[in-house]
PDB file of C-alpha atoms and ligand atoms in Angstrom:
ATOM      1  CA  MET A   1      -2.442  22.475 -15.665  1.00 40.00           C
ATOM      2  CA  SER A   2      -0.688  19.257 -14.665  1.00 50.00           C
ATOM      3  CA  THR A   3      -2.883  16.837 -12.759  1.00 56.00           C
ATOM      4  CA  GLY A   4       0.234  15.091 -11.462  1.00 72.00           C
ATOM      5  CA  LYS A   5       0.413  11.407 -10.797  1.00 91.00           C
ATOM      6  CA  LEU A   6      -1.196   9.111  -8.342  1.00 96.00           C
ATOM      7  CA  ILE A   7       1.166   6.277  -7.483  1.00 97.00           C
ATOM      8  CA  VAL A   8       0.181   2.919  -6.043  1.00 98.00           C
ATOM      9  CA  ILE A   9       2.720   0.491  -4.631  1.00 98.00           C
ATOM     10  CA  THR A  10       1.150  -2.920  -4.164  1.00 98.00           C
ATOM     11  CA  GLY A  11       2.143  -6.554  -3.615  1.00 97.00           C
ATOM     12  CA  PRO A  12       1.912  -9.180  -0.878  1.00 96.00           C
ATOM     13  CA  SER A  13       2.577  -8.405   2.763  1.00 93.00           C
ATOM     14  CA  GLY A  14       6.255  -8.815   3.636  1.00 93.00           C
ATOM     15  CA  VAL A  15       7.531  -8.083   0.131  1.00 95.00           C
ATOM     16  CA  GLY A  16       9.190  -4.815   1.212  1.00 95.00           C
ATOM     17  CA  LYS A  17       6.601  -2.220   0.143  1.00 96.00           C
ATOM     18  CA  GLY A  18       7.029  -0.207   3.336  1.00 95.00           C
ATOM     19  CA  THR A  19      10.808   0.021   3.022  1.00 96.00           C
ATOM     20  CA  ILE A  20      10.558   1.007  -0.640  1.00 97.00           C
ATOM     21  CA  VAL A  21       7.972   3.678   0.148  1.00 98.00           C
ATOM     22  CA  ARG A  22      10.042   5.148   3.007  1.00 97.00           C
ATOM     23  CA  SER A  23      13.049   5.431   0.727  1.00 97.00           C
ATOM     24  CA  LEU A  24      11.009   7.054  -2.069  1.00 97.00           C
ATOM     25  CA  LEU A  25       9.586   9.619   0.348  1.00 97.00           C
ATOM     26  CA  ALA A  26      12.983  10.460   1.827  1.00 97.00           C
ATOM     27  CA  SER A  27      14.478  11.411  -1.519  1.00 94.00           C
ATOM     28  CA  ASN A  28      11.501  12.722  -3.489  1.00 95.00           C
ATOM     29  CA  PRO A  29       9.718  15.713  -1.909  1.00 95.00           C
ATOM     30  CA  ARG A  30       7.159  15.751  -4.692  1.00 95.00           C
ATOM     31  CA  LEU A  31       5.637  12.540  -3.312  1.00 97.00           C
ATOM     32  CA  SER A  32       3.155  12.665  -0.430  1.00 97.00           C
ATOM     33  CA  LEU A  33       2.252   9.524   1.508  1.00 98.00           C
ATOM     34  CA  SER A  34      -1.394   8.675   1.967  1.00 98.00           C
ATOM     35  CA  ILE A  35      -1.937   7.573   5.580  1.00 98.00           C
ATOM     36  CA  SER A  36      -4.529   4.814   5.694  1.00 98.00           C
ATOM     37  CA  ALA A  37      -7.186   4.079   8.263  1.00 98.00           C
ATOM     38  CA  THR A  38      -7.197   0.587   9.740  1.00 98.00           C
ATOM     39  CA  THR A  39      -8.949  -1.495  12.379  1.00 98.00           C
ATOM     40  CA  ARG A  40      -5.720  -3.412  13.009  1.00 97.00           C
ATOM     41  CA  LYS A  41      -4.225  -2.819  16.444  1.00 96.00           C
ATOM     42  CA  PRO A  42      -1.022  -0.727  16.431  1.00 97.00           C
ATOM     43  CA  ARG A  43       2.212  -2.710  16.486  1.00 93.00           C
ATOM     44  CA  PRO A  44       4.868  -1.662  19.007  1.00 92.00           C
ATOM     45  CA  GLY A  45       6.430   1.569  17.761  1.00 94.00           C
ATOM     46  CA  GLU A  46       3.604   2.498  15.401  1.00 96.00           C
ATOM     47  CA  ILE A  47       2.248   6.022  15.833  1.00 97.00           C
ATOM     48  CA  GLU A  48      -1.286   7.292  15.266  1.00 98.00           C
ATOM     49  CA  GLY A  49      -1.393   9.606  12.255  1.00 97.00           C
ATOM     50  CA  ARG A  50       2.116   8.676  11.103  1.00 96.00           C
ATOM     51  CA  ASP A  51       1.739   4.950  10.378  1.00 96.00           C
ATOM     52  CA  TYR A  52      -2.061   4.699  10.281  1.00 98.00           C
ATOM     53  CA  TYR A  53      -5.219   6.193  11.683  1.00 98.00           C
ATOM     54  CA  PHE A  54      -6.203   3.432  14.084  1.00 98.00           C
ATOM     55  CA  VAL A  55      -9.979   3.181  14.376  1.00 98.00           C
ATOM     56  CA  ASP A  56     -12.525   0.628  15.573  1.00 98.00           C
ATOM     57  CA  ARG A  57     -14.798  -1.306  13.214  1.00 98.00           C
ATOM     58  CA  HIS A  58     -17.769   0.932  13.940  1.00 98.00           C
ATOM     59  CA  LYS A  59     -15.841   4.083  13.016  1.00 98.00           C
ATOM     60  CA  PHE A  60     -14.445   2.415   9.893  1.00 98.00           C
ATOM     61  CA  GLU A  61     -17.919   1.328   8.791  1.00 98.00           C
ATOM     62  CA  LEU A  62     -19.128   4.904   9.284  1.00 98.00           C
ATOM     63  CA  MET A  63     -16.282   6.104   7.052  1.00 98.00           C
ATOM     64  CA  ILE A  64     -17.469   3.661   4.359  1.00 98.00           C
ATOM     65  CA  GLU A  65     -21.096   4.750   4.773  1.00 98.00           C
ATOM     66  CA  ASN A  66     -20.214   8.441   4.610  1.00 98.00           C
ATOM     67  CA  ASP A  67     -18.119   7.959   1.484  1.00 98.00           C
ATOM     68  CA  LYS A  68     -14.928   9.112   3.208  1.00 98.00           C
ATOM     69  CA  LEU A  69     -12.742   6.411   1.654  1.00 98.00           C
ATOM     70  CA  LEU A  70     -11.300   6.335  -1.835  1.00 97.00           C
ATOM     71  CA  GLU A  71     -10.982   2.560  -1.591  1.00 98.00           C
ATOM     72  CA  TRP A  72     -11.000  -0.003   1.192  1.00 98.00           C
ATOM     73  CA  ALA A  73     -10.496  -3.727   1.668  1.00 98.00           C
ATOM     74  CA  GLU A  74     -10.672  -6.371   4.329  1.00 97.00           C
ATOM     75  CA  TYR A  75      -7.268  -7.956   4.781  1.00 94.00           C
ATOM     76  CA  ALA A  76      -6.332 -10.758   7.209  1.00 90.00           C
ATOM     77  CA  GLY A  77      -9.295  -9.985   9.462  1.00 92.00           C
ATOM     78  CA  ASN A  78      -9.015  -6.178   9.493  1.00 97.00           C
ATOM     79  CA  TYR A  79     -10.248  -3.261   7.443  1.00 98.00           C
ATOM     80  CA  TYR A  80      -7.821  -0.945   5.644  1.00 98.00           C
ATOM     81  CA  GLY A  81      -8.788   2.122   3.612  1.00 98.00           C
ATOM     82  CA  THR A  82      -7.485   5.288   1.977  1.00 98.00           C
ATOM     83  CA  PRO A  83      -9.064   8.526   3.271  1.00 98.00           C
ATOM     84  CA  LYS A  84     -10.284  10.577   0.311  1.00 97.00           C
ATOM     85  CA  ASP A  85      -9.684  14.071   1.659  1.00 96.00           C
ATOM     86  CA  LYS A  86      -5.883  13.902   1.961  1.00 95.00           C
ATOM     87  CA  VAL A  87      -5.419  12.402  -1.515  1.00 96.00           C
ATOM     88  CA  GLU A  88      -7.603  15.106  -3.047  1.00 95.00           C
ATOM     89  CA  LYS A  89      -5.737  17.823  -1.141  1.00 95.00           C
ATOM     90  CA  THR A  90      -2.364  16.442  -2.238  1.00 96.00           C
ATOM     91  CA  ILE A  91      -3.476  16.593  -5.870  1.00 94.00           C
ATOM     92  CA  THR A  92      -4.739  20.169  -5.404  1.00 94.00           C
ATOM     93  CA  LEU A  93      -1.328  21.143  -4.022  1.00 94.00           C
ATOM     94  CA  GLY A  94       0.363  19.767  -7.143  1.00 94.00           C
ATOM     95  CA  LYS A  95       2.024  16.907  -5.266  1.00 96.00           C
ATOM     96  CA  TRP A  96       1.798  13.221  -6.125  1.00 96.00           C
ATOM     97  CA  PRO A  97      -0.102  10.972  -3.697  1.00 97.00           C
ATOM     98  CA  LEU A  98       1.698   7.720  -2.906  1.00 98.00           C
ATOM     99  CA  LEU A  99      -0.483   4.830  -1.746  1.00 98.00           C
ATOM    100  CA  GLU A 100       0.915   1.642  -0.219  1.00 98.00           C
ATOM    101  CA  ILE A 101      -2.025  -0.760  -0.367  1.00 98.00           C
ATOM    102  CA  GLU A 102      -2.975  -4.382  -1.008  1.00 96.00           C
ATOM    103  CA  ILE A 103      -4.281  -5.759  -4.293  1.00 96.00           C
ATOM    104  CA  VAL A 104      -8.051  -5.330  -3.904  1.00 97.00           C
ATOM    105  CA  GLY A 105      -7.505  -1.641  -3.209  1.00 97.00           C
ATOM    106  CA  ALA A 106      -5.028  -1.335  -6.082  1.00 97.00           C
ATOM    107  CA  ARG A 107      -7.683  -2.759  -8.422  1.00 96.00           C
ATOM    108  CA  ALA A 108     -10.272  -0.298  -7.136  1.00 97.00           C
ATOM    109  CA  ILE A 109      -7.921   2.641  -7.749  1.00 97.00           C
ATOM    110  CA  LYS A 110      -7.733   1.713 -11.423  1.00 95.00           C
ATOM    111  CA  GLN A 111     -11.488   2.286 -11.699  1.00 95.00           C
ATOM    112  CA  ILE A 112     -11.347   5.657  -9.915  1.00 94.00           C
ATOM    113  CA  TYR A 113      -8.077   6.990 -11.381  1.00 94.00           C
ATOM    114  CA  PRO A 114      -7.495   5.067 -14.634  1.00 94.00           C
ATOM    115  CA  SER A 115      -4.246   6.963 -15.162  1.00 93.00           C
ATOM    116  CA  ALA A 116      -2.810   5.975 -11.764  1.00 95.00           C
ATOM    117  CA  LEU A 117       0.663   4.494 -11.932  1.00 96.00           C
ATOM    118  CA  ARG A 118       0.364   1.099 -10.255  1.00 97.00           C
ATOM    119  CA  ILE A 119       3.544  -0.807  -9.440  1.00 98.00           C
ATOM    120  CA  PHE A 120       3.464  -4.406  -8.228  1.00 98.00           C
ATOM    121  CA  ILE A 121       6.335  -5.617  -6.051  1.00 98.00           C
ATOM    122  CA  LEU A 122       6.978  -9.364  -6.187  1.00 97.00           C
ATOM    123  CA  PRO A 123       9.073 -11.534  -3.857  1.00 97.00           C
ATOM    124  CA  PRO A 124      11.809 -13.706  -5.431  1.00 96.00           C
ATOM    125  CA  SER A 125       9.790 -16.755  -4.213  1.00 95.00           C
ATOM    126  CA  LEU A 126       7.060 -17.718  -1.747  1.00 94.00           C
ATOM    127  CA  ALA A 127       9.695 -19.303   0.496  1.00 94.00           C
ATOM    128  CA  GLU A 128      11.605 -16.017   0.606  1.00 94.00           C
ATOM    129  CA  LEU A 129       8.381 -14.116   1.379  1.00 95.00           C
ATOM    130  CA  GLU A 130       7.739 -16.450   4.312  1.00 94.00           C
ATOM    131  CA  ARG A 131      11.315 -15.962   5.521  1.00 94.00           C
ATOM    132  CA  ARG A 132      10.905 -12.155   5.395  1.00 93.00           C
ATOM    133  CA  LEU A 133       7.519 -12.199   7.145  1.00 92.00           C
ATOM    134  CA  ARG A 134       9.007 -14.297   9.947  1.00 93.00           C
ATOM    135  CA  SER A 135      12.294 -12.451  10.277  1.00 92.00           C
ATOM    136  CA  ARG A 136      10.712  -8.985  10.577  1.00 85.00           C
ATOM    137  CA  GLY A 137       9.101 -10.257  13.788  1.00 84.00           C
ATOM    138  CA  LYS A 138       6.099  -7.917  13.514  1.00 83.00           C
ATOM    139  CA  ASP A 139       3.241 -10.400  13.362  1.00 86.00           C
ATOM    140  CA  SER A 140       1.836 -13.256  15.385  1.00 90.00           C
ATOM    141  CA  GLU A 141       2.041 -16.787  13.944  1.00 92.00           C
ATOM    142  CA  GLU A 142      -1.674 -16.587  13.155  1.00 92.00           C
ATOM    143  CA  ALA A 143      -1.227 -13.314  11.266  1.00 91.00           C
ATOM    144  CA  ILE A 144       1.739 -14.739   9.327  1.00 93.00           C
ATOM    145  CA  ILE A 145      -0.295 -17.789   8.277  1.00 93.00           C
ATOM    146  CA  ARG A 146      -3.186 -15.562   7.126  1.00 92.00           C
ATOM    147  CA  ARG A 147      -0.827 -13.351   5.142  1.00 92.00           C
ATOM    148  CA  LEU A 148       0.923 -16.296   3.480  1.00 94.00           C
ATOM    149  CA  ALA A 149      -2.412 -17.930   2.631  1.00 92.00           C
ATOM    150  CA  ARG A 150      -3.346 -14.803   0.722  1.00 92.00           C
ATOM    151  CA  ALA A 151       0.056 -14.267  -0.879  1.00 94.00           C
ATOM    152  CA  GLU A 152      -0.219 -16.977  -3.539  1.00 91.00           C
ATOM    153  CA  ALA A 153      -3.403 -15.499  -5.059  1.00 91.00           C
ATOM    154  CA  GLU A 154      -1.918 -12.005  -4.760  1.00 94.00           C
ATOM    155  CA  ILE A 155       1.183 -13.050  -6.674  1.00 94.00           C
ATOM    156  CA  SER A 156      -0.950 -14.433  -9.527  1.00 93.00           C
ATOM    157  CA  ALA A 157      -2.732 -11.066  -9.655  1.00 94.00           C
ATOM    158  CA  SER A 158       0.547  -9.411 -10.609  1.00 95.00           C
ATOM    159  CA  GLN A 159      -0.327 -10.210 -14.244  1.00 94.00           C
ATOM    160  CA  GLU A 160      -2.936  -7.456 -14.094  1.00 95.00           C
ATOM    161  CA  PHE A 161      -0.258  -4.829 -13.515  1.00 96.00           C
ATOM    162  CA  ALA A 162       1.763  -3.169 -16.235  1.00 93.00           C
ATOM    163  CA  HIS A 163       4.714  -2.591 -13.900  1.00 97.00           C
ATOM    164  CA  CYS A 164       6.043  -5.566 -11.913  1.00 97.00           C
ATOM    165  CA  ILE A 165       9.370  -5.621 -10.110  1.00 97.00           C
ATOM    166  CA  ILE A 166      10.920  -8.600  -8.316  1.00 97.00           C
ATOM    167  CA  ASN A 167      12.382  -7.297  -5.073  1.00 97.00           C
ATOM    168  CA  ASP A 168      15.520  -9.412  -4.842  1.00 96.00           C
ATOM    169  CA  ASP A 169      17.858  -6.456  -4.279  1.00 96.00           C
ATOM    170  CA  LEU A 170      16.379  -3.519  -2.397  1.00 96.00           C
ATOM    171  CA  SER A 171      18.489  -0.705  -3.824  1.00 96.00           C
ATOM    172  CA  LYS A 172      17.985  -1.937  -7.406  1.00 98.00           C
ATOM    173  CA  THR A 173      14.251  -2.246  -6.769  1.00 98.00           C
ATOM    174  CA  ILE A 174      14.063   1.335  -5.485  1.00 97.00           C
ATOM    175  CA  LYS A 175      15.966   2.547  -8.537  1.00 97.00           C
ATOM    176  CA  LYS A 176      13.575   0.739 -10.871  1.00 97.00           C
ATOM    177  CA  VAL A 177      10.531   2.146  -9.060  1.00 97.00           C
ATOM    178  CA  GLU A 178      11.979   5.664  -9.351  1.00 96.00           C
ATOM    179  CA  GLU A 179      12.638   5.154 -13.056  1.00 96.00           C
ATOM    180  CA  ILE A 180       9.000   4.185 -13.586  1.00 95.00           C
ATOM    181  CA  ILE A 181       7.673   7.089 -11.506  1.00 95.00           C
ATOM    182  CA  PHE A 182       9.894   9.792 -12.952  1.00 92.00           C
ATOM    183  CA  SER A 183       9.954   8.764 -16.586  1.00 87.00           C
ATOM    184  CA  ASN A 184       7.759  11.237 -18.448  1.00 66.00           C
ATOM    185  CA  ALA A 185       7.467  13.305 -15.255  1.00 58.00           C
ATOM    186  CA  THR A 186       5.035  16.163 -15.708  1.00 54.00           C
TER     187      THR A 186
HETATM  188  P1  LIG B   1      -0.086  -4.156   7.619  1.00 87.93           P
HETATM  189  O1  LIG B   1      -1.054  -4.741   8.595  1.00 87.93           O
HETATM  190  O2  LIG B   1       1.097  -5.090   7.382  1.00 87.93           O
HETATM  191  O3  LIG B   1       0.329  -2.755   7.956  1.00 87.93           O
HETATM  192  O4  LIG B   1      -0.849  -4.055   6.211  1.00 87.93           O
HETATM  193  C1  LIG B   1      -1.475  -5.174   5.654  1.00 87.93           C
HETATM  194  C2  LIG B   1      -1.750  -4.920   4.184  1.00 87.93           C
HETATM  195  O5  LIG B   1      -2.715  -3.870   4.043  1.00 87.93           O
HETATM  196  C3  LIG B   1      -0.500  -4.478   3.414  1.00 87.93           C
HETATM  197  O6  LIG B   1      -0.467  -5.210   2.184  1.00 87.93           O
HETATM  198  C4  LIG B   1      -0.755  -3.009   3.176  1.00 87.93           C
HETATM  199  O7  LIG B   1      -0.148  -2.544   1.977  1.00 87.93           O
HETATM  200  C5  LIG B   1      -2.269  -2.981   3.041  1.00 87.93           C
HETATM  201  N1  LIG B   1      -2.866  -1.645   3.257  1.00 87.93           N
HETATM  202  C6  LIG B   1      -2.428  -0.655   4.055  1.00 87.93           C
HETATM  203  N2  LIG B   1      -3.231   0.416   3.957  1.00 87.93           N
HETATM  204  C7  LIG B   1      -4.185   0.102   3.051  1.00 87.93           C
HETATM  205  C8  LIG B   1      -5.307   0.825   2.487  1.00 87.93           C
HETATM  206  O8  LIG B   1      -5.588   1.984   2.793  1.00 87.93           O
HETATM  207  N3  LIG B   1      -6.059   0.155   1.585  1.00 87.93           N
HETATM  208  C9  LIG B   1      -5.801  -1.122   1.205  1.00 87.93           C
HETATM  209  N4  LIG B   1      -6.592  -1.670   0.290  1.00 87.93           N
HETATM  210  N5  LIG B   1      -4.751  -1.816   1.694  1.00 87.93           N
HETATM  211  C10 LIG B   1      -3.956  -1.213   2.606  1.00 87.93           C
END
């Protein structure tokens, strides 16, 4: 029986992971998005259960304690984690879980699912990453500074990943990600 694939899209905040993931999901019904839990407050337009499960720190810490999370990390002052149950169910149904997570979580996934397909998305430059983070207008100045401070170390971590793509042209990036995911599809 095929065990399918578990796919991780990682890279610094603002690099375009979300856009890439939305496009992959729209055209590939075999993929199933893992909805993360977070202690971050919802941004305008974000919906509970579609974008995230928004929880408080106490609830998140209980999820850690009760082993409900496949992986989790603290990022820019908030917790983020992947609920185990949905990923396991997706695999049981023969679909491929798609995780959009930061680097600490992507490292942890390698320990749990050594065969996971982990794809690192890089910005063309740090200056371009900063421009994108500012122009999307989603975050406060403080949040942008925290994200940029972390980005440099995250970019150096790309060396740990077998698949790295520089997102300088969105449609080409999506094509390359699809090629990686669907080559040797089982
Ligand atoms: P944002 O606040 O912009 O939605 O997400 C901040 C960062 O957390 C992004 O890099 C995003 O990919 C990452 N992230 C989202 N969900 C998870 C998760 O479940 N686990 C981990 N480790 N990172 C996550």
